[in-house]
PDB file of C-alpha atoms and ligand atoms in Angstrom:
ATOM      1  CA  MET A   1      -2.003 -14.814   0.704  1.00 93.00           C
ATOM      2  CA  ILE A   2      -2.637 -12.602   3.723  1.00 97.00           C
ATOM      3  CA  VAL A   3      -5.057 -13.419   6.535  1.00 97.00           C
ATOM      4  CA  VAL A   4      -5.778 -10.904   9.287  1.00 97.00           C
ATOM      5  CA  GLU A   5      -7.529 -12.485  12.263  1.00 97.00           C
ATOM      6  CA  ASP A   6      -9.312 -10.563  15.002  1.00 97.00           C
ATOM      7  CA  LEU A   7      -6.652  -7.846  15.207  1.00 98.00           C
ATOM      8  CA  TYR A   8      -6.719  -5.436  18.159  1.00 98.00           C
ATOM      9  CA  LYS A   9      -4.335  -2.533  18.618  1.00 98.00           C
ATOM     10  CA  SER A  10      -4.399   0.450  20.922  1.00 97.00           C
ATOM     11  CA  PHE A  11      -1.933   3.258  21.585  1.00 96.00           C
ATOM     12  CA  GLY A  12      -2.205   4.206  25.237  1.00 94.00           C
ATOM     13  CA  ARG A  13      -5.933   4.568  25.898  1.00 93.00           C
ATOM     14  CA  LYS A  14      -6.742   5.062  22.227  1.00 94.00           C
ATOM     15  CA  GLN A  15      -8.222   1.923  20.669  1.00 95.00           C
ATOM     16  CA  VAL A  16      -7.417   1.958  16.932  1.00 97.00           C
ATOM     17  CA  LEU A  17      -8.064  -1.574  15.642  1.00 97.00           C
ATOM     18  CA  GLU A  18     -10.989  -3.351  17.300  1.00 96.00           C
ATOM     19  CA  GLY A  19     -11.183  -6.814  15.789  1.00 97.00           C
ATOM     20  CA  VAL A  20     -10.125  -6.541  12.136  1.00 97.00           C
ATOM     21  CA  ASN A  21     -10.746  -9.610   9.991  1.00 97.00           C
ATOM     22  CA  LEU A  22      -9.581  -9.600   6.376  1.00 97.00           C
ATOM     23  CA  ARG A  23      -8.495 -12.067   3.709  1.00 97.00           C
ATOM     24  CA  VAL A  24      -6.333 -10.894   0.811  1.00 97.00           C
ATOM     25  CA  PRO A  25      -6.402 -13.350  -2.101  1.00 96.00           C
ATOM     26  CA  LYS A  26      -3.199 -14.187  -3.950  1.00 95.00           C
ATOM     27  CA  GLY A  27      -2.498 -12.472  -7.263  1.00 94.00           C
ATOM     28  CA  GLU A  28      -5.320  -9.942  -6.957  1.00 94.00           C
ATOM     29  CA  THR A  29      -5.724  -6.353  -5.786  1.00 96.00           C
ATOM     30  CA  THR A  30      -7.583  -5.565  -2.580  1.00 97.00           C
ATOM     31  CA  ALA A  31      -8.398  -1.950  -1.726  1.00 97.00           C
ATOM     32  CA  ILE A  32      -8.945  -0.879   1.884  1.00 97.00           C
ATOM     33  CA  ILE A  33     -11.079   2.233   2.038  1.00 95.00           C
ATOM     34  CA  GLY A  34     -11.969   4.304   5.077  1.00 92.00           C
ATOM     35  CA  GLY A  35     -11.925   7.799   6.498  1.00 89.00           C
ATOM     36  CA  SER A  36      -8.995   9.725   7.908  1.00 88.00           C
ATOM     37  CA  GLY A  37      -7.909   8.247  11.222  1.00 88.00           C
ATOM     38  CA  SER A  38      -9.880   5.008  10.728  1.00 90.00           C
ATOM     39  CA  GLY A  39      -6.673   3.000  11.132  1.00 93.00           C
ATOM     40  CA  LYS A  40      -5.727   2.195   7.528  1.00 93.00           C
ATOM     41  CA  SER A  41      -2.025   2.995   7.875  1.00 92.00           C
ATOM     42  CA  VAL A  42      -1.884   1.207  11.239  1.00 95.00           C
ATOM     43  CA  LEU A  43      -3.444  -1.886   9.637  1.00 96.00           C
ATOM     44  CA  ILE A  44      -1.019  -1.931   6.700  1.00 95.00           C
ATOM     45  CA  LYS A  45       1.929  -1.597   9.115  1.00 94.00           C
ATOM     46  CA  HIS A  46       0.721  -4.771  10.865  1.00 96.00           C
ATOM     47  CA  ILE A  47       0.555  -6.555   7.514  1.00 95.00           C
ATOM     48  CA  ILE A  48       4.219  -5.812   6.795  1.00 93.00           C
ATOM     49  CA  GLY A  49       5.325  -6.473  10.405  1.00 92.00           C
ATOM     50  CA  LEU A  50       6.281  -2.890  11.322  1.00 91.00           C
ATOM     51  CA  LEU A  51       3.708  -2.916  14.150  1.00 94.00           C
ATOM     52  CA  PHE A  52       2.537  -5.847  16.267  1.00 95.00           C
ATOM     53  CA  PRO A  53      -0.995  -6.342  17.606  1.00 97.00           C
ATOM     54  CA  ASP A  54      -2.177  -6.421  21.217  1.00 97.00           C
ATOM     55  CA  SER A  55      -4.088  -9.554  20.197  1.00 97.00           C
ATOM     56  CA  GLY A  56      -5.046 -11.380  17.030  1.00 97.00           C
ATOM     57  CA  ARG A  57      -2.638 -12.321  14.262  1.00 96.00           C
ATOM     58  CA  VAL A  58      -1.468 -11.734  10.707  1.00 97.00           C
ATOM     59  CA  LEU A  59      -0.610 -14.709   8.516  1.00 97.00           C
ATOM     60  CA  VAL A  60       1.460 -14.150   5.378  1.00 96.00           C
ATOM     61  CA  ASP A  61       1.336 -17.220   3.159  1.00 94.00           C
ATOM     62  CA  GLY A  62       0.598 -19.261   6.308  1.00 94.00           C
ATOM     63  CA  GLU A  63       3.328 -17.744   8.503  1.00 95.00           C
ATOM     64  CA  ASP A  64       2.236 -15.949  11.690  1.00 95.00           C
ATOM     65  CA  LEU A  65       4.260 -12.708  11.812  1.00 94.00           C
ATOM     66  CA  CYS A  66       4.037 -12.525  15.623  1.00 91.00           C
ATOM     67  CA  ALA A  67       5.597 -15.954  16.008  1.00 93.00           C
ATOM     68  CA  LEU A  68       8.656 -15.211  13.858  1.00 93.00           C
ATOM     69  CA  GLY A  69      12.135 -14.397  15.104  1.00 92.00           C
ATOM     70  CA  ALA A  70      14.030 -11.374  13.803  1.00 91.00           C
ATOM     71  CA  ALA A  71      15.769 -13.193  10.924  1.00 93.00           C
ATOM     72  CA  ASP A  72      12.550 -14.813   9.694  1.00 94.00           C
ATOM     73  CA  LEU A  73      10.739 -11.498   9.915  1.00 93.00           C
ATOM     74  CA  VAL A  74      13.379  -9.913   7.667  1.00 90.00           C
ATOM     75  CA  ARG A  75      12.937 -12.799   5.224  1.00 92.00           C
ATOM     76  CA  VAL A  76       9.134 -12.342   5.124  1.00 94.00           C
ATOM     77  CA  ARG A  77       9.417  -8.552   4.846  1.00 92.00           C
ATOM     78  CA  ARG A  78      11.607  -8.969   1.764  1.00 91.00           C
ATOM     79  CA  ARG A  79       8.610 -10.482  -0.008  1.00 94.00           C
ATOM     80  CA  PHE A  80       6.945  -7.063   0.252  1.00 95.00           C
ATOM     81  CA  GLY A  81       7.346  -3.832  -1.655  1.00 93.00           C
ATOM     82  CA  MET A  82       5.776  -0.761  -0.145  1.00 92.00           C
ATOM     83  CA  VAL A  83       4.789   2.553  -1.673  1.00 91.00           C
ATOM     84  CA  PHE A  84       4.586   4.952   1.267  1.00 86.00           C
ATOM     85  CA  GLN A  85       2.064   7.726   1.756  1.00 80.00           C
ATOM     86  CA  GLY A  86       3.665  10.790   0.055  1.00 73.00           C
ATOM     87  CA  ALA A  87       6.456   8.863  -1.797  1.00 70.00           C
ATOM     88  CA  ALA A  88       8.960   9.307   1.101  1.00 82.00           C
ATOM     89  CA  LEU A  89      12.088   9.537  -1.064  1.00 91.00           C
ATOM     90  CA  PHE A  90      15.503  10.300   0.419  1.00 93.00           C
ATOM     91  CA  ASP A  91      16.017  13.929  -0.603  1.00 93.00           C
ATOM     92  CA  SER A  92      19.808  13.792  -0.443  1.00 95.00           C
ATOM     93  CA  MET A  93      20.126  10.862  -2.875  1.00 96.00           C
ATOM     94  CA  PRO A  94      19.764  10.841  -6.655  1.00 97.00           C
ATOM     95  CA  VAL A  95      16.883   8.895  -8.151  1.00 97.00           C
ATOM     96  CA  TRP A  96      18.925   5.795  -9.022  1.00 97.00           C
ATOM     97  CA  GLN A  97      20.102   5.397  -5.404  1.00 96.00           C
ATOM     98  CA  ASN A  98      16.556   5.859  -4.149  1.00 96.00           C
ATOM     99  CA  VAL A  99      15.288   3.138  -6.483  1.00 97.00           C
ATOM    100  CA  GLY A 100      18.228   0.838  -5.740  1.00 96.00           C
ATOM    101  CA  PHE A 101      18.367   1.584  -2.022  1.00 94.00           C
ATOM    102  CA  ALA A 102      17.543  -1.915  -0.776  1.00 91.00           C
ATOM    103  CA  LEU A 103      19.832  -3.527  -3.363  1.00 93.00           C
ATOM    104  CA  LEU A 104      22.724  -1.290  -2.278  1.00 93.00           C
ATOM    105  CA  GLN A 105      22.006  -1.935   1.406  1.00 89.00           C
ATOM    106  CA  HIS A 106      21.275  -5.641   1.419  1.00 86.00           C
ATOM    107  CA  THR A 107      22.695  -7.447  -1.593  1.00 89.00           C
ATOM    108  CA  GLY A 108      26.240  -6.282  -2.312  1.00 88.00           C
ATOM    109  CA  MET A 109      25.247  -5.788  -5.951  1.00 93.00           C
ATOM    110  CA  PRO A 110      27.815  -3.511  -7.675  1.00 94.00           C
ATOM    111  CA  PRO A 111      26.608   0.055  -8.373  1.00 94.00           C
ATOM    112  CA  ASP A 112      26.644  -0.296 -12.172  1.00 95.00           C
ATOM    113  CA  GLU A 113      24.262  -3.277 -11.917  1.00 96.00           C
ATOM    114  CA  VAL A 114      22.061  -1.415  -9.432  1.00 96.00           C
ATOM    115  CA  MET A 115      21.962   1.446 -11.938  1.00 97.00           C
ATOM    116  CA  GLU A 116      20.815  -1.008 -14.600  1.00 97.00           C
ATOM    117  CA  VAL A 117      18.016  -2.412 -12.380  1.00 96.00           C
ATOM    118  CA  ALA A 118      16.962   1.166 -11.555  1.00 97.00           C
ATOM    119  CA  ARG A 119      16.884   2.069 -15.265  1.00 97.00           C
ATOM    120  CA  GLU A 120      14.681  -0.943 -16.028  1.00 96.00           C
ATOM    121  CA  ARG A 121      12.238  -0.356 -13.150  1.00 94.00           C
ATOM    122  CA  LEU A 122      11.958   3.329 -14.044  1.00 95.00           C
ATOM    123  CA  GLU A 123      11.104   2.303 -17.591  1.00 93.00           C
ATOM    124  CA  TRP A 124       8.336   0.030 -16.225  1.00 90.00           C
ATOM    125  CA  VAL A 125       6.792   3.034 -14.479  1.00 89.00           C
ATOM    126  CA  GLY A 126       7.110   5.242 -17.566  1.00 89.00           C
ATOM    127  CA  LEU A 127      10.217   7.271 -16.695  1.00 94.00           C
ATOM    128  CA  SER A 128      13.266   7.549 -18.961  1.00 95.00           C
ATOM    129  CA  ALA A 129      16.913   7.063 -18.011  1.00 96.00           C
ATOM    130  CA  ASP A 130      17.282  10.885 -17.899  1.00 96.00           C
ATOM    131  CA  VAL A 131      15.926  10.894 -14.349  1.00 97.00           C
ATOM    132  CA  LEU A 132      18.539   8.455 -12.948  1.00 97.00           C
ATOM    133  CA  PRO A 133      21.012  11.159 -11.807  1.00 97.00           C
ATOM    134  CA  ARG A 134      18.403  13.748 -10.843  1.00 97.00           C
ATOM    135  CA  MET A 135      17.580  14.718  -7.251  1.00 96.00           C
ATOM    136  CA  PRO A 136      14.014  14.210  -5.910  1.00 95.00           C
ATOM    137  CA  ALA A 137      13.577  17.983  -5.442  1.00 94.00           C
ATOM    138  CA  GLU A 138      13.901  18.449  -9.221  1.00 95.00           C
ATOM    139  CA  LEU A 139      10.912  16.178  -9.942  1.00 93.00           C
ATOM    140  CA  SER A 140       7.182  16.885 -10.067  1.00 89.00           C
ATOM    141  CA  GLY A 141       4.836  15.217  -7.553  1.00 85.00           C
ATOM    142  CA  GLY A 142       3.682  12.633 -10.102  1.00 86.00           C
ATOM    143  CA  MET A 143       7.279  11.753 -11.051  1.00 91.00           C
ATOM    144  CA  ARG A 144       8.229  11.380  -7.379  1.00 92.00           C
ATOM    145  CA  LYS A 145       5.308   9.000  -6.909  1.00 90.00           C
ATOM    146  CA  ARG A 146       6.513   6.946  -9.846  1.00 91.00           C
ATOM    147  CA  VAL A 147      10.056   6.837  -8.466  1.00 95.00           C
ATOM    148  CA  GLY A 148       8.490   5.529  -5.224  1.00 93.00           C
ATOM    149  CA  PHE A 149       6.801   2.776  -7.276  1.00 91.00           C
ATOM    150  CA  ALA A 150      10.090   1.905  -9.003  1.00 94.00           C
ATOM    151  CA  ARG A 151      11.751   1.587  -5.592  1.00 95.00           C
ATOM    152  CA  ALA A 152       8.963  -0.673  -4.321  1.00 93.00           C
ATOM    153  CA  ILE A 153       9.455  -3.117  -7.215  1.00 93.00           C
ATOM    154  CA  ALA A 154      13.274  -3.051  -7.272  1.00 94.00           C
ATOM    155  CA  MET A 155      13.574  -6.266  -5.228  1.00 91.00           C
ATOM    156  CA  ASP A 156      10.964  -8.254  -7.219  1.00 90.00           C
ATOM    157  CA  PRO A 157       8.336  -8.358  -4.459  1.00 94.00           C
ATOM    158  CA  GLU A 158       5.505 -10.890  -4.366  1.00 94.00           C
ATOM    159  CA  ILE A 159       3.259  -8.520  -2.433  1.00 96.00           C
ATOM    160  CA  LEU A 160       2.891  -4.786  -3.117  1.00 95.00           C
ATOM    161  CA  LEU A 161       1.403  -2.422  -0.540  1.00 95.00           C
ATOM    162  CA  TYR A 162       0.327   1.073  -1.536  1.00 94.00           C
ATOM    163  CA  ASP A 163      -0.588   3.685   1.077  1.00 93.00           C
ATOM    164  CA  GLU A 164      -2.668   6.437  -0.582  1.00 91.00           C
ATOM    165  CA  PRO A 165      -0.850   6.465  -3.947  1.00 90.00           C
ATOM    166  CA  THR A 166      -3.152   9.080  -5.534  1.00 88.00           C
ATOM    167  CA  THR A 167      -3.612  11.487  -2.627  1.00 84.00           C
ATOM    168  CA  GLY A 168      -2.535  15.015  -3.555  1.00 81.00           C
ATOM    169  CA  LEU A 169      -2.378  14.376  -7.314  1.00 82.00           C
ATOM    170  CA  ASP A 170      -4.565  16.016  -9.963  1.00 85.00           C
ATOM    171  CA  PRO A 171      -7.267  13.818 -11.598  1.00 88.00           C
ATOM    172  CA  VAL A 172      -5.244  13.093 -14.737  1.00 86.00           C
ATOM    173  CA  MET A 173      -2.069  12.187 -12.815  1.00 84.00           C
ATOM    174  CA  SER A 174      -4.230  10.052 -10.500  1.00 88.00           C
ATOM    175  CA  ASP A 175      -5.446   8.183 -13.571  1.00 90.00           C
ATOM    176  CA  VAL A 176      -1.839   7.666 -14.710  1.00 86.00           C
ATOM    177  CA  ILE A 177      -1.044   6.193 -11.279  1.00 88.00           C
ATOM    178  CA  ASN A 178      -4.171   3.995 -11.261  1.00 92.00           C
ATOM    179  CA  ARG A 179      -3.236   2.594 -14.666  1.00 91.00           C
ATOM    180  CA  LEU A 180       0.273   1.997 -13.396  1.00 88.00           C
ATOM    181  CA  VAL A 181      -1.036  -0.017 -10.435  1.00 90.00           C
ATOM    182  CA  ARG A 182      -3.044  -2.152 -12.870  1.00 91.00           C
ATOM    183  CA  SER A 183      -0.193  -2.590 -15.337  1.00 89.00           C
ATOM    184  CA  LEU A 184       2.256  -3.621 -12.601  1.00 87.00           C
ATOM    185  CA  GLN A 185      -0.377  -6.067 -11.392  1.00 89.00           C
ATOM    186  CA  GLU A 186      -0.611  -7.593 -14.869  1.00 89.00           C
ATOM    187  CA  ARG A 187       3.132  -7.562 -15.507  1.00 87.00           C
ATOM    188  CA  LEU A 188       4.268  -8.951 -12.150  1.00 88.00           C
ATOM    189  CA  GLY A 189       1.242 -11.014 -11.061  1.00 92.00           C
ATOM    190  CA  VAL A 190       1.760  -9.764  -7.509  1.00 94.00           C
ATOM    191  CA  THR A 191      -0.723  -9.678  -4.639  1.00 95.00           C
ATOM    192  CA  SER A 192      -1.559  -6.025  -3.983  1.00 95.00           C
ATOM    193  CA  VAL A 193      -3.114  -4.136  -1.092  1.00 96.00           C
ATOM    194  CA  LEU A 194      -4.054  -0.537  -1.768  1.00 96.00           C
ATOM    195  CA  ILE A 195      -5.117   1.886   0.910  1.00 95.00           C
ATOM    196  CA  THR A 196      -7.133   4.805  -0.314  1.00 92.00           C
ATOM    197  CA  HIS A 197      -9.969   7.161   0.368  1.00 87.00           C
ATOM    198  CA  ASP A 198     -10.188   7.906  -3.361  1.00 89.00           C
ATOM    199  CA  MET A 199     -13.180   5.889  -4.624  1.00 91.00           C
ATOM    200  CA  VAL A 200     -12.286   6.507  -8.290  1.00 90.00           C
ATOM    201  CA  SER A 201      -8.988   4.784  -7.605  1.00 92.00           C
ATOM    202  CA  ALA A 202     -10.581   1.931  -5.619  1.00 94.00           C
ATOM    203  CA  TYR A 203     -13.123   1.192  -8.379  1.00 94.00           C
ATOM    204  CA  HIS A 204     -10.490   1.403 -11.082  1.00 93.00           C
ATOM    205  CA  VAL A 205      -7.788  -0.836  -9.643  1.00 94.00           C
ATOM    206  CA  ALA A 206      -9.359  -3.206  -7.116  1.00 96.00           C
ATOM    207  CA  ASP A 207     -10.722  -6.711  -7.529  1.00 96.00           C
ATOM    208  CA  HIS A 208     -12.008  -6.527  -3.931  1.00 97.00           C
ATOM    209  CA  ILE A 209     -12.820  -3.606  -1.669  1.00 97.00           C
ATOM    210  CA  ALA A 210     -12.966  -3.703   2.152  1.00 97.00           C
ATOM    211  CA  MET A 211     -14.156  -0.753   4.200  1.00 96.00           C
ATOM    212  CA  LEU A 212     -12.539   0.017   7.566  1.00 96.00           C
ATOM    213  CA  TYR A 213     -14.659   1.983  10.000  1.00 94.00           C
ATOM    214  CA  GLN A 214     -13.915   2.595  13.674  1.00 92.00           C
ATOM    215  CA  GLY A 215     -11.365  -0.195  13.828  1.00 94.00           C
ATOM    216  CA  ARG A 216     -13.363  -2.914  12.082  1.00 95.00           C
ATOM    217  CA  ILE A 217     -14.005  -4.075   8.533  1.00 96.00           C
ATOM    218  CA  VAL A 218     -17.694  -3.242   8.085  1.00 95.00           C
ATOM    219  CA  ALA A 219     -18.155  -4.266   4.430  1.00 96.00           C
ATOM    220  CA  THR A 220     -16.375  -6.229   1.719  1.00 97.00           C
ATOM    221  CA  GLY A 221     -17.224  -6.876  -1.906  1.00 97.00           C
ATOM    222  CA  THR A 222     -16.318  -6.396  -5.531  1.00 97.00           C
ATOM    223  CA  PRO A 223     -16.318  -2.809  -6.816  1.00 97.00           C
ATOM    224  CA  ASP A 224     -19.829  -3.387  -8.257  1.00 96.00           C
ATOM    225  CA  GLU A 225     -21.098  -4.772  -4.950  1.00 97.00           C
ATOM    226  CA  ILE A 226     -19.680  -1.819  -3.024  1.00 96.00           C
ATOM    227  CA  ARG A 227     -21.057   0.662  -5.566  1.00 95.00           C
ATOM    228  CA  SER A 228     -24.553  -0.758  -5.115  1.00 95.00           C
ATOM    229  CA  SER A 229     -24.242  -1.540  -1.377  1.00 94.00           C
ATOM    230  CA  GLN A 230     -27.217  -0.794   0.839  1.00 93.00           C
ATOM    231  CA  ASN A 231     -24.983  -0.557   3.930  1.00 93.00           C
ATOM    232  CA  GLN A 232     -25.546   2.944   5.278  1.00 92.00           C
ATOM    233  CA  LEU A 233     -21.900   3.401   6.339  1.00 92.00           C
ATOM    234  CA  VAL A 234     -20.697   2.459   2.858  1.00 93.00           C
ATOM    235  CA  ARG A 235     -23.290   4.633   1.128  1.00 93.00           C
ATOM    236  CA  GLN A 236     -22.381   7.634   3.207  1.00 92.00           C
ATOM    237  CA  PHE A 237     -18.647   7.123   2.679  1.00 91.00           C
ATOM    238  CA  ILE A 238     -18.742   6.662  -1.086  1.00 90.00           C
ATOM    239  CA  THR A 239     -21.066   9.604  -1.628  1.00 89.00           C
ATOM    240  CA  GLY A 240     -19.114  11.837   0.778  1.00 86.00           C
ATOM    241  CA  ASP A 241     -22.185  12.706   2.841  1.00 82.00           C
ATOM    242  CA  SER A 242     -21.318  14.089   6.294  1.00 80.00           C
ATOM    243  CA  GLU A 243     -24.922  14.245   7.492  1.00 81.00           C
ATOM    244  CA  GLY A 244     -26.378  10.860   6.577  1.00 73.00           C
ATOM    245  CA  GLY A 245     -26.699   9.775  10.191  1.00 74.00           C
ATOM    246  CA  ALA A 246     -24.814   6.463  10.215  1.00 77.00           C
ATOM    247  CA  TYR A 247     -21.193   7.497   9.750  1.00 79.00           C
ATOM    248  CA  GLN A 248     -19.607   9.263  12.704  1.00 79.00           C
ATOM    249  CA  VAL A 249     -16.495  11.359  12.289  1.00 75.00           C
ATOM    250  CA  ARG A 250     -14.269  11.014  15.356  1.00 68.00           C
TER     251      ARG A 250
HETATM  252  N1  ATP B   1       2.463   5.268  16.595  1.00 63.99           N
HETATM  253  C1  ATP B   1       1.303   5.783  17.028  1.00 63.99           C
HETATM  254  N2  ATP B   1       1.157   6.206  18.301  1.00 63.99           N
HETATM  255  C2  ATP B   1      -0.013   6.700  18.742  1.00 63.99           C
HETATM  256  N3  ATP B   1      -1.125   6.803  17.990  1.00 63.99           N
HETATM  257  C3  ATP B   1      -1.039   6.396  16.727  1.00 63.99           C
HETATM  258  C4  ATP B   1       0.171   5.870  16.168  1.00 63.99           C
HETATM  259  N4  ATP B   1      -0.050   5.547  14.869  1.00 63.99           N
HETATM  260  C5  ATP B   1      -1.350   5.876  14.626  1.00 63.99           C
HETATM  261  N5  ATP B   1      -1.942   6.365  15.736  1.00 63.99           N
HETATM  262  C6  ATP B   1      -3.357   6.792  15.828  1.00 63.99           C
HETATM  263  O1  ATP B   1      -4.159   5.792  15.245  1.00 63.99           O
HETATM  264  C7  ATP B   1      -5.262   6.361  14.544  1.00 63.99           C
HETATM  265  C8  ATP B   1      -5.322   5.814  13.151  1.00 63.99           C
HETATM  266  O2  ATP B   1      -4.197   6.295  12.428  1.00 63.99           O
HETATM  267  P1  ATP B   1      -3.872   5.891  10.917  1.00 63.99           P
HETATM  268  O3  ATP B   1      -2.635   6.604  10.549  1.00 63.99           O
HETATM  269  O4  ATP B   1      -3.896   4.413  10.772  1.00 63.99           O
HETATM  270  O5  ATP B   1      -5.131   6.524  10.146  1.00 63.99           O
HETATM  271  P2  ATP B   1      -5.442   6.457   8.596  1.00 63.99           P
HETATM  272  O6  ATP B   1      -6.725   5.698   8.441  1.00 63.99           O
HETATM  273  O7  ATP B   1      -4.257   5.951   7.843  1.00 63.99           O
HETATM  274  O8  ATP B   1      -5.709   8.001   8.269  1.00 63.99           O
HETATM  275  P3  ATP B   1      -5.330   8.884   6.961  1.00 63.99           P
HETATM  276  O9  ATP B   1      -6.405   8.587   5.946  1.00 63.99           O
HETATM  277  O10 ATP B   1      -5.450  10.285   7.472  1.00 63.99           O
HETATM  278  O11 ATP B   1      -3.956   8.503   6.512  1.00 63.99           O
HETATM  279  C9  ATP B   1      -5.075   7.874  14.622  1.00 63.99           C
HETATM  280  O12 ATP B   1      -5.937   8.370  15.603  1.00 63.99           O
HETATM  281  C10 ATP B   1      -3.634   8.042  15.015  1.00 63.99           C
HETATM  282  O13 ATP B   1      -3.471   9.194  15.803  1.00 63.99           O
HETATM  283 MG1   MG B   2      -2.885   6.798   6.514  1.00 63.99          MG
END
């Protein structure tokens, strides 16, 4: 569904992506793991066409994002739903407007129908209609995350991107979110890409795991393959060992 080919990206003199190659199979969940600053968020922004590479390309269902004009890019982006790092809700809008934001902006759907879509999507993520009129500030961190999920699925995306959905949540709420990622996967049959440095989450939700390190994918495999990998970089990352020799923090 998504093919990333030899992607390079630098900001000024800082080289962030240094030849990323990745294939994301349709209808399955791929987790991208890697340390802070390894370029995970930069990579996911290339996949959705918010950033463009210095060289290399990203193909979404065969279409090269760099070769598309503005209108076609909007069309391809609409196939995506994105759950941003830290939920990123609009604090001045009630929950239903947050969930229905894209529908209100882009479709001309009347507000009562948007409200109905929001109610349904909130139900899918385990929230009742009580939260529709509430403001984000009145919600707990876990509820805000779930509202972010409901917003990401409001437009029936084919591809769901999650940037660190469990960061900052307690272990039980993280498990709730991991189960939600899996249940949305089963319900919607979407292609999902999950960025995380939470290995519990990666093992739980992913069909495939790819590790990003210093701007390149250094290992890929199923959760079992990654768990038993002999690659020193992978071993050090998954065990959280800062003195194993291979992995350099920069
Ligand atoms: N727009 C930008 N301009 C300049 N530098 C940037 C920009 N976006 C990212 N970077 C740099 O690229 C590097 C990778 O950033 P990125 O946000 O992708 O890391 P990450 O792997 O998502 O980290 P984290 O796990 O902390 O979220 C960082 O050094 C960051 O400072
Ligand atoms: Mg990030």
